[in-house]
Amino acid sequence: MELEVDGDAKEGFPRAGPETVGLDPSTKAPISRAIKRRLGRFTVLGLLGRGGMGTVLEAYDDTLARTVALKLLHGRLVKSRRERLLREAQALAQLSHPNVVQVYEVGLVEDQMFIAMELVEGENLRQWQKRRRPWRQVVETYIQAGRGLAAAHAEELVHRDFKPENCIIGDNGRVRVLDFGLARGAKTVDDSTQPRPSIEDSSLRTRLTKSGKVLGTLSYLPLQQLAGAPSDAKSDQFSFCVSLYEALYGVLPFCDASVATLMRAQRDGRLQPVPRRAVVPRSLRRILLRGLARDPGDRWASMDALLEALERVLRPRRRRLMAAVATLAVGFSAGAFVVVGMQDDPCDDPEAALGGAWSNSDRMAVTHAYLTSGHEEASDLLERVEKELDEYTRAWMAMYEESCQASVAGPPQPEPLFDRRMRCLRSHQEQLRVTIDALAAVSTPSEALNHTVLPFKLPVIESCADPDSFGPAIPMPAEPVLSELVHTLRGKIAQANTLGDAGELASAVDVARVAVEEARGVDYEPVLAEALVALGRMQSMGVSASDGEATLKEAILVAAQAKDDAIAARAWTFLIHAVTVQDEYDRAVALRFAATAAVDRSGDEVARGWLLNNLGILYGLRREYEPARSLLHRALAIKQSMLGTEHLDVGIAWFNLGNGLLGDNRLDEAREAFERARSIFMATVGHTHPHVAFVETGLGHMRRSEGRLAQAAVHFRRALEISERALGPEDLRVAKSLEYLGVVEAMDGQLEKAAGHLRRALKIYEQAMGPNTPQVGVCVVKLSNVERARGRRTEALALAERAMRLLNIDGIAVEKAEARFALARALDDRPHNVARARALIEQATDELEDKERAEAERWLAEHPAGGDPVEPAPGEPAPGDPAPGDPG
């Protein structure tokens, strides 16, 4: 006898839905007339569900006198695979574990294969997690399911279809894994012999998305399984992590809009954005991301290892603290202590614990500052600032309340762990306070625009959810006076960082230098290391990179003495940048391994993202585009996972990736990266911010590479307009925009315009940097080429000779090569000049870009060797000799 369940749904049968052995009387379907009331010794009581492998009935076993879930496999499957299915079902029957639905018996009844299983009253995890639950409760629940999977793996059984619907939580709170209908023996079955899963496979059509796309099980499968490779315990682990991730964040990790989208997202490691209010420890997120790794070898060694890691996050060794409230008071200001101390419940008023930051008076001060700043779009900028501060303070208070409740009402926590979380929140509170003060101090249009970035640069609140991510605890000074001094110094460090983020580097350096001097007089090395890192970062960002390098090296030594791995990691990351901006690329590369080791030791993923970012830029400058692209992709993925996909720093990562792709001539990908960056910048700091000018510059370079010179000029003009309005007419970034615009105009034949823009750029460089700097030399080379094209050979020759003198001193190899090529072309065709020009071009050719190299090679072919030898001009290397600074 077979059940008539194929094709369209019959009376009493749902058209779709997971197989289940859970009993939910409110949804149990009546028995169809097509189903017999008795099957051998079983009395059929009702229909529980239907899936791709068969139909599940509620039945009474007359022989053993118990109610069971009776799974009847579809006849069409049994005929083709009966022997194998029987063996696997029998193996399942040997598995007895509290978190696996027990299989009682496997056999045939009236020539139909059946599996009699334990009947559990409850709901599946899909239904259970629809209600918002604390992350601890979610993890505890899924750990139970994970134990069931681990037990199956120990018996060399693979589930192959783990998802929330295939776990049931009983009324007693116990979770059981069920529906091994797609399970295969780990040793005996090769999935590659089975058809590849697809959206047309009825066994996978188990979940209909709101948009109407049928994906179901595919959403939980790893890339290898989607591509048809054999499944194993590592693929079950991946499915488990997808399910737990979805339960915690409310979204799947990878977009499943289509099978192709899902596979591409997994392949690229591109996660979906998560709700900003999702409060999940970073250490828990890292555990899940490892289980979601594209390469199975990068996942956890086993389900047992994964569960052990989850347990460590959930239940570190703790002891009950009656002094938890006292610890909380130590972590905050005196004002917060007084308010909290007067309450019966210290968790009742998180707004008071925020210490008055972003109060009504703060809001009024910031509003007045912006609306009187003179910026023509002050209202729009103010709206952006207020919205971000509103969201940030709400997130801070939510994190505070959760932390406080966990300490008072939850499982006991060791005092250092709780203190570290509260110290993190206090640090973020200090940064918020300094940010609000900086916003309230706005008085000019440029300050209004540049300070708008500050709320978007605040440290993410979610970082405080995970004390393990802070590295080893660095105890605060025991003496109250010393502790208060440290607190004051950290406020100055926060002020320096805030000024730097607002572009006020000179003021930032002054504040950071005072903090360093005062920290030297405090017997607490960690705060000295923090102050040195802040100072070194500001110095290397524009004041003096060589001074920044020296400061950061001292910071690394002090951080090592303080055993502060987190500060050391950030110091190494900024050191890479400081050496790179000095154009010492080989020396910067040599620092890579030490910096990577420091970041690995700290476990600081934010520092890792910035280190990868800085290394990607470094390799791009070295024209090693493949490693640059890989590093920048990884930096982007980390920043997205830590900060969310729409964070300002993620926009910066997209922009840097665009530049890396552009250098590798991957123009379509570069365009997409630039557009993603622009979208984020427009949504956060607005269309008039200098960040948008950077994107316009990148798009201009892209159009130039495509040969679309008019469109390139449009982008460079936009960048120029934004920079002039935001930064003033004499800013170095204005000069850069003028330089780029002049070059593309010259290429398009607009020589007079090009000369005017380049001369203005040159004037800004000379005034801002001095007349004898490499950047001046680079601009002079370009102006020489334009004047030569205008037929003004005397001016071109004088400019080229000047560029040679400047760049032979401090220029990098490619800049020297361009200067030599410019000088060679500026010389006339008299024999002695031809010989000199040939010597210059032969020295330059290897370092030139492809187009200029081709032009140089044509020139050499048209001017064969044989001229008289010449004496080099003053400051110019003799033909065949290495230039100063070049490797011999």
PDB file of C-alpha atoms in Angstrom, residues 321-553:
ATOM      1  CA  LEU A 321      30.024  38.697  43.067  1.00  0.00           C
ATOM      2  CA  MET A 322      28.109  40.460  45.753  1.00  0.00           C
ATOM      3  CA  ALA A 323      30.322  43.462  44.914  1.00  0.00           C
ATOM      4  CA  ALA A 324      29.162  43.751  41.303  1.00  0.00           C
ATOM      5  CA  VAL A 325      27.525  47.114  41.920  1.00  0.00           C
ATOM      6  CA  ALA A 326      30.683  48.463  43.515  1.00  0.00           C
ATOM      7  CA  THR A 327      32.675  47.358  40.482  1.00  0.00           C
ATOM      8  CA  LEU A 328      30.198  49.144  38.255  1.00  0.00           C
ATOM      9  CA  ALA A 329      30.647  52.349  40.213  1.00  0.00           C
ATOM     10  CA  VAL A 330      34.428  52.215  39.859  1.00  0.00           C
ATOM     11  CA  GLY A 331      34.079  52.037  36.080  1.00  0.00           C
ATOM     12  CA  PHE A 332      32.163  55.304  35.744  1.00  0.00           C
ATOM     13  CA  SER A 333      32.304  58.914  36.829  1.00  0.00           C
ATOM     14  CA  ALA A 334      31.402  60.136  40.289  1.00  0.00           C
ATOM     15  CA  GLY A 335      28.139  61.517  38.992  1.00  0.00           C
ATOM     16  CA  ALA A 336      27.111  58.142  37.722  1.00  0.00           C
ATOM     17  CA  PHE A 337      28.149  56.557  40.996  1.00  0.00           C
ATOM     18  CA  VAL A 338      25.889  58.840  43.031  1.00  0.00           C
ATOM     19  CA  VAL A 339      22.855  58.177  40.821  1.00  0.00           C
ATOM     20  CA  VAL A 340      23.399  54.444  40.751  1.00  0.00           C
ATOM     21  CA  GLY A 341      24.122  54.258  44.430  1.00  0.00           C
ATOM     22  CA  MET A 342      20.766  55.800  45.297  1.00  0.00           C
ATOM     23  CA  GLN A 343      18.780  53.218  43.345  1.00  0.00           C
ATOM     24  CA  ASP A 344      17.485  49.901  44.589  1.00  0.00           C
ATOM     25  CA  ASP A 345      18.265  48.470  41.146  1.00  0.00           C
ATOM     26  CA  PRO A 346      21.513  49.819  39.617  1.00  0.00           C
ATOM     27  CA  CYS A 347      20.261  48.838  36.162  1.00  0.00           C
ATOM     28  CA  ASP A 348      17.151  51.006  36.223  1.00  0.00           C
ATOM     29  CA  ASP A 349      18.645  54.160  34.704  1.00  0.00           C
ATOM     30  CA  PRO A 350      21.213  53.583  31.932  1.00  0.00           C
ATOM     31  CA  GLU A 351      20.716  57.188  30.791  1.00  0.00           C
ATOM     32  CA  ALA A 352      22.079  58.416  34.117  1.00  0.00           C
ATOM     33  CA  ALA A 353      25.033  56.051  33.765  1.00  0.00           C
ATOM     34  CA  LEU A 354      25.817  57.730  30.430  1.00  0.00           C
ATOM     35  CA  GLY A 355      26.928  60.662  32.551  1.00  0.00           C
ATOM     36  CA  GLY A 356      24.811  63.302  30.828  1.00  0.00           C
ATOM     37  CA  ALA A 357      26.397  62.860  27.408  1.00  0.00           C
ATOM     38  CA  TRP A 358      24.093  64.028  24.614  1.00  0.00           C
ATOM     39  CA  SER A 359      21.751  65.788  26.991  1.00  0.00           C
ATOM     40  CA  ASN A 360      19.273  68.459  25.909  1.00  0.00           C
ATOM     41  CA  SER A 361      21.875  71.136  26.619  1.00  0.00           C
ATOM     42  CA  ASP A 362      24.385  69.266  24.415  1.00  0.00           C
ATOM     43  CA  ARG A 363      21.821  69.051  21.627  1.00  0.00           C
ATOM     44  CA  MET A 364      21.112  72.785  21.872  1.00  0.00           C
ATOM     45  CA  ALA A 365      24.836  73.634  21.820  1.00  0.00           C
ATOM     46  CA  VAL A 366      25.518  71.515  18.747  1.00  0.00           C
ATOM     47  CA  THR A 367      22.445  72.889  16.973  1.00  0.00           C
ATOM     48  CA  HIS A 368      23.513  76.470  17.633  1.00  0.00           C
ATOM     49  CA  ALA A 369      27.090  75.774  16.493  1.00  0.00           C
ATOM     50  CA  TYR A 370      26.008  74.275  13.185  1.00  0.00           C
ATOM     51  CA  LEU A 371      23.264  76.745  12.349  1.00  0.00           C
ATOM     52  CA  THR A 372      25.596  79.705  12.973  1.00  0.00           C
ATOM     53  CA  SER A 373      28.609  78.155  11.209  1.00  0.00           C
ATOM     54  CA  GLY A 374      27.811  79.738   7.863  1.00  0.00           C
ATOM     55  CA  HIS A 375      27.761  76.466   5.955  1.00  0.00           C
ATOM     56  CA  GLU A 376      25.081  76.612   3.290  1.00  0.00           C
ATOM     57  CA  GLU A 377      23.956  73.049   4.074  1.00  0.00           C
ATOM     58  CA  ALA A 378      24.240  73.296   7.852  1.00  0.00           C
ATOM     59  CA  SER A 379      20.726  71.960   8.459  1.00  0.00           C
ATOM     60  CA  ASP A 380      21.413  68.789   6.496  1.00  0.00           C
ATOM     61  CA  LEU A 381      24.744  68.248   8.248  1.00  0.00           C
ATOM     62  CA  LEU A 382      23.132  68.807  11.632  1.00  0.00           C
ATOM     63  CA  GLU A 383      20.410  66.266  10.875  1.00  0.00           C
ATOM     64  CA  ARG A 384      23.044  63.654  10.027  1.00  0.00           C
ATOM     65  CA  VAL A 385      24.980  64.365  13.213  1.00  0.00           C
ATOM     66  CA  GLU A 386      21.929  64.262  15.466  1.00  0.00           C
ATOM     67  CA  LYS A 387      20.615  61.025  13.971  1.00  0.00           C
ATOM     68  CA  GLU A 388      23.924  59.238  14.442  1.00  0.00           C
ATOM     69  CA  LEU A 389      24.362  60.478  18.016  1.00  0.00           C
ATOM     70  CA  ASP A 390      20.794  59.450  18.863  1.00  0.00           C
ATOM     71  CA  GLU A 391      21.427  55.922  17.598  1.00  0.00           C
ATOM     72  CA  TYR A 392      24.803  55.692  19.300  1.00  0.00           C
ATOM     73  CA  THR A 393      23.540  56.742  22.725  1.00  0.00           C
ATOM     74  CA  ARG A 394      20.613  54.307  22.470  1.00  0.00           C
ATOM     75  CA  ALA A 395      23.047  51.512  21.639  1.00  0.00           C
ATOM     76  CA  TRP A 396      25.308  52.502  24.540  1.00  0.00           C
ATOM     77  CA  MET A 397      22.437  52.436  27.028  1.00  0.00           C
ATOM     78  CA  ALA A 398      21.178  49.092  25.695  1.00  0.00           C
ATOM     79  CA  MET A 399      24.636  47.568  26.114  1.00  0.00           C
ATOM     80  CA  TYR A 400      24.983  49.045  29.583  1.00  0.00           C
ATOM     81  CA  GLU A 401      21.610  47.694  30.653  1.00  0.00           C
ATOM     82  CA  GLU A 402      22.346  44.212  29.303  1.00  0.00           C
ATOM     83  CA  SER A 403      25.751  44.145  30.990  1.00  0.00           C
ATOM     84  CA  CYS A 404      24.332  45.345  34.262  1.00  0.00           C
ATOM     85  CA  GLN A 405      21.438  42.895  34.239  1.00  0.00           C
ATOM     86  CA  ALA A 406      23.808  40.041  33.445  1.00  0.00           C
ATOM     87  CA  SER A 407      25.964  40.938  36.435  1.00  0.00           C
ATOM     88  CA  VAL A 408      23.087  41.347  38.880  1.00  0.00           C
ATOM     89  CA  ALA A 409      20.535  38.758  37.766  1.00  0.00           C
ATOM     90  CA  GLY A 410      22.419  36.469  35.411  1.00  0.00           C
ATOM     91  CA  PRO A 411      25.042  33.787  36.004  1.00  0.00           C
ATOM     92  CA  PRO A 412      27.979  34.952  38.114  1.00  0.00           C
ATOM     93  CA  GLN A 413      30.849  36.724  36.346  1.00  0.00           C
ATOM     94  CA  PRO A 414      34.402  37.132  37.540  1.00  0.00           C
ATOM     95  CA  GLU A 415      35.110  40.701  38.604  1.00  0.00           C
ATOM     96  CA  PRO A 416      37.891  41.394  36.051  1.00  0.00           C
ATOM     97  CA  LEU A 417      35.667  40.362  33.129  1.00  0.00           C
ATOM     98  CA  PHE A 418      32.806  42.553  34.252  1.00  0.00           C
ATOM     99  CA  ASP A 419      35.150  45.425  35.026  1.00  0.00           C
ATOM    100  CA  ARG A 420      36.705  45.190  31.557  1.00  0.00           C
ATOM    101  CA  ARG A 421      33.310  45.383  29.876  1.00  0.00           C
ATOM    102  CA  MET A 422      32.407  48.424  31.951  1.00  0.00           C
ATOM    103  CA  ARG A 423      35.806  49.978  31.260  1.00  0.00           C
ATOM    104  CA  CYS A 424      35.137  49.527  27.544  1.00  0.00           C
ATOM    105  CA  LEU A 425      31.789  51.271  27.878  1.00  0.00           C
ATOM    106  CA  ARG A 426      33.389  54.069  29.848  1.00  0.00           C
ATOM    107  CA  SER A 427      36.034  54.483  27.142  1.00  0.00           C
ATOM    108  CA  HIS A 428      33.315  54.776  24.519  1.00  0.00           C
ATOM    109  CA  GLN A 429      31.490  57.243  26.766  1.00  0.00           C
ATOM    110  CA  GLU A 430      34.635  59.396  26.965  1.00  0.00           C
ATOM    111  CA  GLN A 431      34.998  59.357  23.181  1.00  0.00           C
ATOM    112  CA  LEU A 432      31.331  60.311  22.846  1.00  0.00           C
ATOM    113  CA  ARG A 433      31.797  63.201  25.304  1.00  0.00           C
ATOM    114  CA  VAL A 434      34.828  64.527  23.415  1.00  0.00           C
ATOM    115  CA  THR A 435      32.999  64.184  20.098  1.00  0.00           C
ATOM    116  CA  ILE A 436      30.009  66.181  21.343  1.00  0.00           C
ATOM    117  CA  ASP A 437      32.335  68.902  22.680  1.00  0.00           C
ATOM    118  CA  ALA A 438      34.089  69.100  19.297  1.00  0.00           C
ATOM    119  CA  LEU A 439      30.758  69.378  17.480  1.00  0.00           C
ATOM    120  CA  ALA A 440      29.616  72.133  19.837  1.00  0.00           C
ATOM    121  CA  ALA A 441      32.847  74.049  19.085  1.00  0.00           C
ATOM    122  CA  VAL A 442      32.126  74.312  15.336  1.00  0.00           C
ATOM    123  CA  SER A 443      32.363  77.931  14.179  1.00  0.00           C
ATOM    124  CA  THR A 444      33.213  77.960  10.453  1.00  0.00           C
ATOM    125  CA  PRO A 445      31.780  76.317   7.322  1.00  0.00           C
ATOM    126  CA  SER A 446      34.822  74.055   6.915  1.00  0.00           C
ATOM    127  CA  GLU A 447      34.635  72.953  10.569  1.00  0.00           C
ATOM    128  CA  ALA A 448      30.930  72.172  10.197  1.00  0.00           C
ATOM    129  CA  LEU A 449      31.688  69.915   7.246  1.00  0.00           C
ATOM    130  CA  ASN A 450      34.830  68.243   8.575  1.00  0.00           C
ATOM    131  CA  HIS A 451      33.410  67.639  12.068  1.00  0.00           C
ATOM    132  CA  THR A 452      30.379  65.879  10.608  1.00  0.00           C
ATOM    133  CA  VAL A 453      32.540  62.793  10.240  1.00  0.00           C
ATOM    134  CA  LEU A 454      33.110  62.497  14.004  1.00  0.00           C
ATOM    135  CA  PRO A 455      29.930  60.671  15.109  1.00  0.00           C
ATOM    136  CA  PHE A 456      30.524  58.125  12.352  1.00  0.00           C
ATOM    137  CA  LYS A 457      34.055  57.457  13.658  1.00  0.00           C
ATOM    138  CA  LEU A 458      32.962  56.569  17.183  1.00  0.00           C
ATOM    139  CA  PRO A 459      34.055  53.056  18.268  1.00  0.00           C
ATOM    140  CA  VAL A 460      31.393  50.411  17.754  1.00  0.00           C
ATOM    141  CA  ILE A 461      29.397  49.661  20.886  1.00  0.00           C
ATOM    142  CA  GLU A 462      29.214  45.948  20.085  1.00  0.00           C
ATOM    143  CA  SER A 463      32.931  45.630  20.841  1.00  0.00           C
ATOM    144  CA  CYS A 464      32.095  45.921  24.563  1.00  0.00           C
ATOM    145  CA  ALA A 465      29.897  42.809  24.401  1.00  0.00           C
ATOM    146  CA  ASP A 466      32.956  40.618  24.199  1.00  0.00           C
ATOM    147  CA  PRO A 467      35.476  41.051  27.022  1.00  0.00           C
ATOM    148  CA  ASP A 468      37.611  38.271  25.525  1.00  0.00           C
ATOM    149  CA  SER A 469      38.299  40.508  22.518  1.00  0.00           C
ATOM    150  CA  PHE A 470      40.112  43.022  24.715  1.00  0.00           C
ATOM    151  CA  GLY A 471      43.075  40.690  25.209  1.00  0.00           C
ATOM    152  CA  PRO A 472      44.581  40.006  28.625  1.00  0.00           C
ATOM    153  CA  ALA A 473      43.140  42.268  31.308  1.00  0.00           C
ATOM    154  CA  ILE A 474      45.413  45.191  32.191  1.00  0.00           C
ATOM    155  CA  PRO A 475      44.498  46.067  35.781  1.00  0.00           C
ATOM    156  CA  MET A 476      43.829  49.705  36.581  1.00  0.00           C
ATOM    157  CA  PRO A 477      45.967  51.375  39.252  1.00  0.00           C
ATOM    158  CA  ALA A 478      44.733  50.534  42.723  1.00  0.00           C
ATOM    159  CA  GLU A 479      45.317  54.035  44.137  1.00  0.00           C
ATOM    160  CA  PRO A 480      42.251  56.247  43.559  1.00  0.00           C
ATOM    161  CA  VAL A 481      44.323  59.357  42.777  1.00  0.00           C
ATOM    162  CA  LEU A 482      46.446  57.526  40.212  1.00  0.00           C
ATOM    163  CA  SER A 483      43.345  55.947  38.710  1.00  0.00           C
ATOM    164  CA  GLU A 484      41.765  59.375  38.275  1.00  0.00           C
ATOM    165  CA  LEU A 485      44.948  60.677  36.604  1.00  0.00           C
ATOM    166  CA  VAL A 486      44.782  57.810  34.112  1.00  0.00           C
ATOM    167  CA  HIS A 487      41.150  58.619  33.438  1.00  0.00           C
ATOM    168  CA  THR A 488      42.025  62.277  32.750  1.00  0.00           C
ATOM    169  CA  LEU A 489      44.879  61.308  30.432  1.00  0.00           C
ATOM    170  CA  ARG A 490      42.622  59.014  28.447  1.00  0.00           C
ATOM    171  CA  GLY A 491      40.259  61.924  27.979  1.00  0.00           C
ATOM    172  CA  LYS A 492      43.105  63.934  26.413  1.00  0.00           C
ATOM    173  CA  ILE A 493      44.038  60.996  24.199  1.00  0.00           C
ATOM    174  CA  ALA A 494      40.424  60.773  23.046  1.00  0.00           C
ATOM    175  CA  GLN A 495      40.485  64.512  22.332  1.00  0.00           C
ATOM    176  CA  ALA A 496      43.635  64.143  20.218  1.00  0.00           C
ATOM    177  CA  ASN A 497      42.130  61.304  18.210  1.00  0.00           C
ATOM    178  CA  THR A 498      38.939  63.298  17.676  1.00  0.00           C
ATOM    179  CA  LEU A 499      40.827  66.351  16.429  1.00  0.00           C
ATOM    180  CA  GLY A 500      42.779  64.127  14.063  1.00  0.00           C
ATOM    181  CA  ASP A 501      39.619  62.556  12.682  1.00  0.00           C
ATOM    182  CA  ALA A 502      38.280  66.081  12.074  1.00  0.00           C
ATOM    183  CA  GLY A 503      41.387  66.910  10.032  1.00  0.00           C
ATOM    184  CA  GLU A 504      42.898  69.287  12.617  1.00  0.00           C
ATOM    185  CA  LEU A 505      46.243  67.495  12.687  1.00  0.00           C
ATOM    186  CA  ALA A 506      48.381  70.280  14.114  1.00  0.00           C
ATOM    187  CA  SER A 507      46.037  70.732  17.088  1.00  0.00           C
ATOM    188  CA  ALA A 508      45.778  66.946  17.465  1.00  0.00           C
ATOM    189  CA  VAL A 509      49.569  66.634  17.665  1.00  0.00           C
ATOM    190  CA  ASP A 510      49.734  69.398  20.280  1.00  0.00           C
ATOM    191  CA  VAL A 511      47.148  67.704  22.498  1.00  0.00           C
ATOM    192  CA  ALA A 512      48.726  64.253  22.042  1.00  0.00           C
ATOM    193  CA  ARG A 513      52.181  65.605  22.860  1.00  0.00           C
ATOM    194  CA  VAL A 514      50.892  67.077  26.133  1.00  0.00           C
ATOM    195  CA  ALA A 515      49.261  63.727  26.937  1.00  0.00           C
ATOM    196  CA  VAL A 516      52.581  61.927  26.322  1.00  0.00           C
ATOM    197  CA  GLU A 517      54.513  64.351  28.543  1.00  0.00           C
ATOM    198  CA  GLU A 518      52.005  63.998  31.361  1.00  0.00           C
ATOM    199  CA  ALA A 519      51.837  60.204  30.958  1.00  0.00           C
ATOM    200  CA  ARG A 520      55.596  59.961  31.442  1.00  0.00           C
ATOM    201  CA  GLY A 521      55.053  61.272  34.947  1.00  0.00           C
ATOM    202  CA  VAL A 522      52.422  58.660  35.777  1.00  0.00           C
ATOM    203  CA  ASP A 523      53.547  55.254  36.963  1.00  0.00           C
ATOM    204  CA  TYR A 524      51.258  53.346  34.598  1.00  0.00           C
ATOM    205  CA  GLU A 525      52.809  52.177  31.324  1.00  0.00           C
ATOM    206  CA  PRO A 526      49.597  51.299  29.426  1.00  0.00           C
ATOM    207  CA  VAL A 527      48.403  54.912  29.317  1.00  0.00           C
ATOM    208  CA  LEU A 528      51.836  56.077  28.128  1.00  0.00           C
ATOM    209  CA  ALA A 529      51.666  53.515  25.303  1.00  0.00           C
ATOM    210  CA  GLU A 530      48.179  54.751  24.365  1.00  0.00           C
ATOM    211  CA  ALA A 531      49.352  58.375  24.304  1.00  0.00           C
ATOM    212  CA  LEU A 532      52.391  57.495  22.171  1.00  0.00           C
ATOM    213  CA  VAL A 533      50.214  55.634  19.673  1.00  0.00           C
ATOM    214  CA  ALA A 534      47.888  58.633  19.375  1.00  0.00           C
ATOM    215  CA  LEU A 535      50.813  61.020  18.876  1.00  0.00           C
ATOM    216  CA  GLY A 536      52.583  58.751  16.375  1.00  0.00           C
ATOM    217  CA  ARG A 537      49.401  58.286  14.395  1.00  0.00           C
ATOM    218  CA  MET A 538      48.787  62.047  14.135  1.00  0.00           C
ATOM    219  CA  GLN A 539      52.388  62.752  13.210  1.00  0.00           C
ATOM    220  CA  SER A 540      52.398  60.153  10.439  1.00  0.00           C
ATOM    221  CA  MET A 541      49.077  61.400   9.063  1.00  0.00           C
ATOM    222  CA  GLY A 542      50.642  64.608   7.831  1.00  0.00           C
ATOM    223  CA  VAL A 543      52.840  66.515  10.240  1.00  0.00           C
ATOM    224  CA  SER A 544      56.026  64.431  10.097  1.00  0.00           C
ATOM    225  CA  ALA A 545      56.018  60.771   9.150  1.00  0.00           C
ATOM    226  CA  SER A 546      59.607  60.269  10.307  1.00  0.00           C
ATOM    227  CA  ASP A 547      58.728  61.682  13.740  1.00  0.00           C
ATOM    228  CA  GLY A 548      55.654  59.458  13.732  1.00  0.00           C
ATOM    229  CA  GLU A 549      57.800  56.430  13.022  1.00  0.00           C
ATOM    230  CA  ALA A 550      60.070  57.166  15.984  1.00  0.00           C
ATOM    231  CA  THR A 551      57.096  57.750  18.278  1.00  0.00           C
ATOM    232  CA  LEU A 552      55.372  54.536  17.237  1.00  0.00           C
ATOM    233  CA  LYS A 553      58.536  52.498  17.776  1.00  0.00           C
TER     234      LYS A 553
END
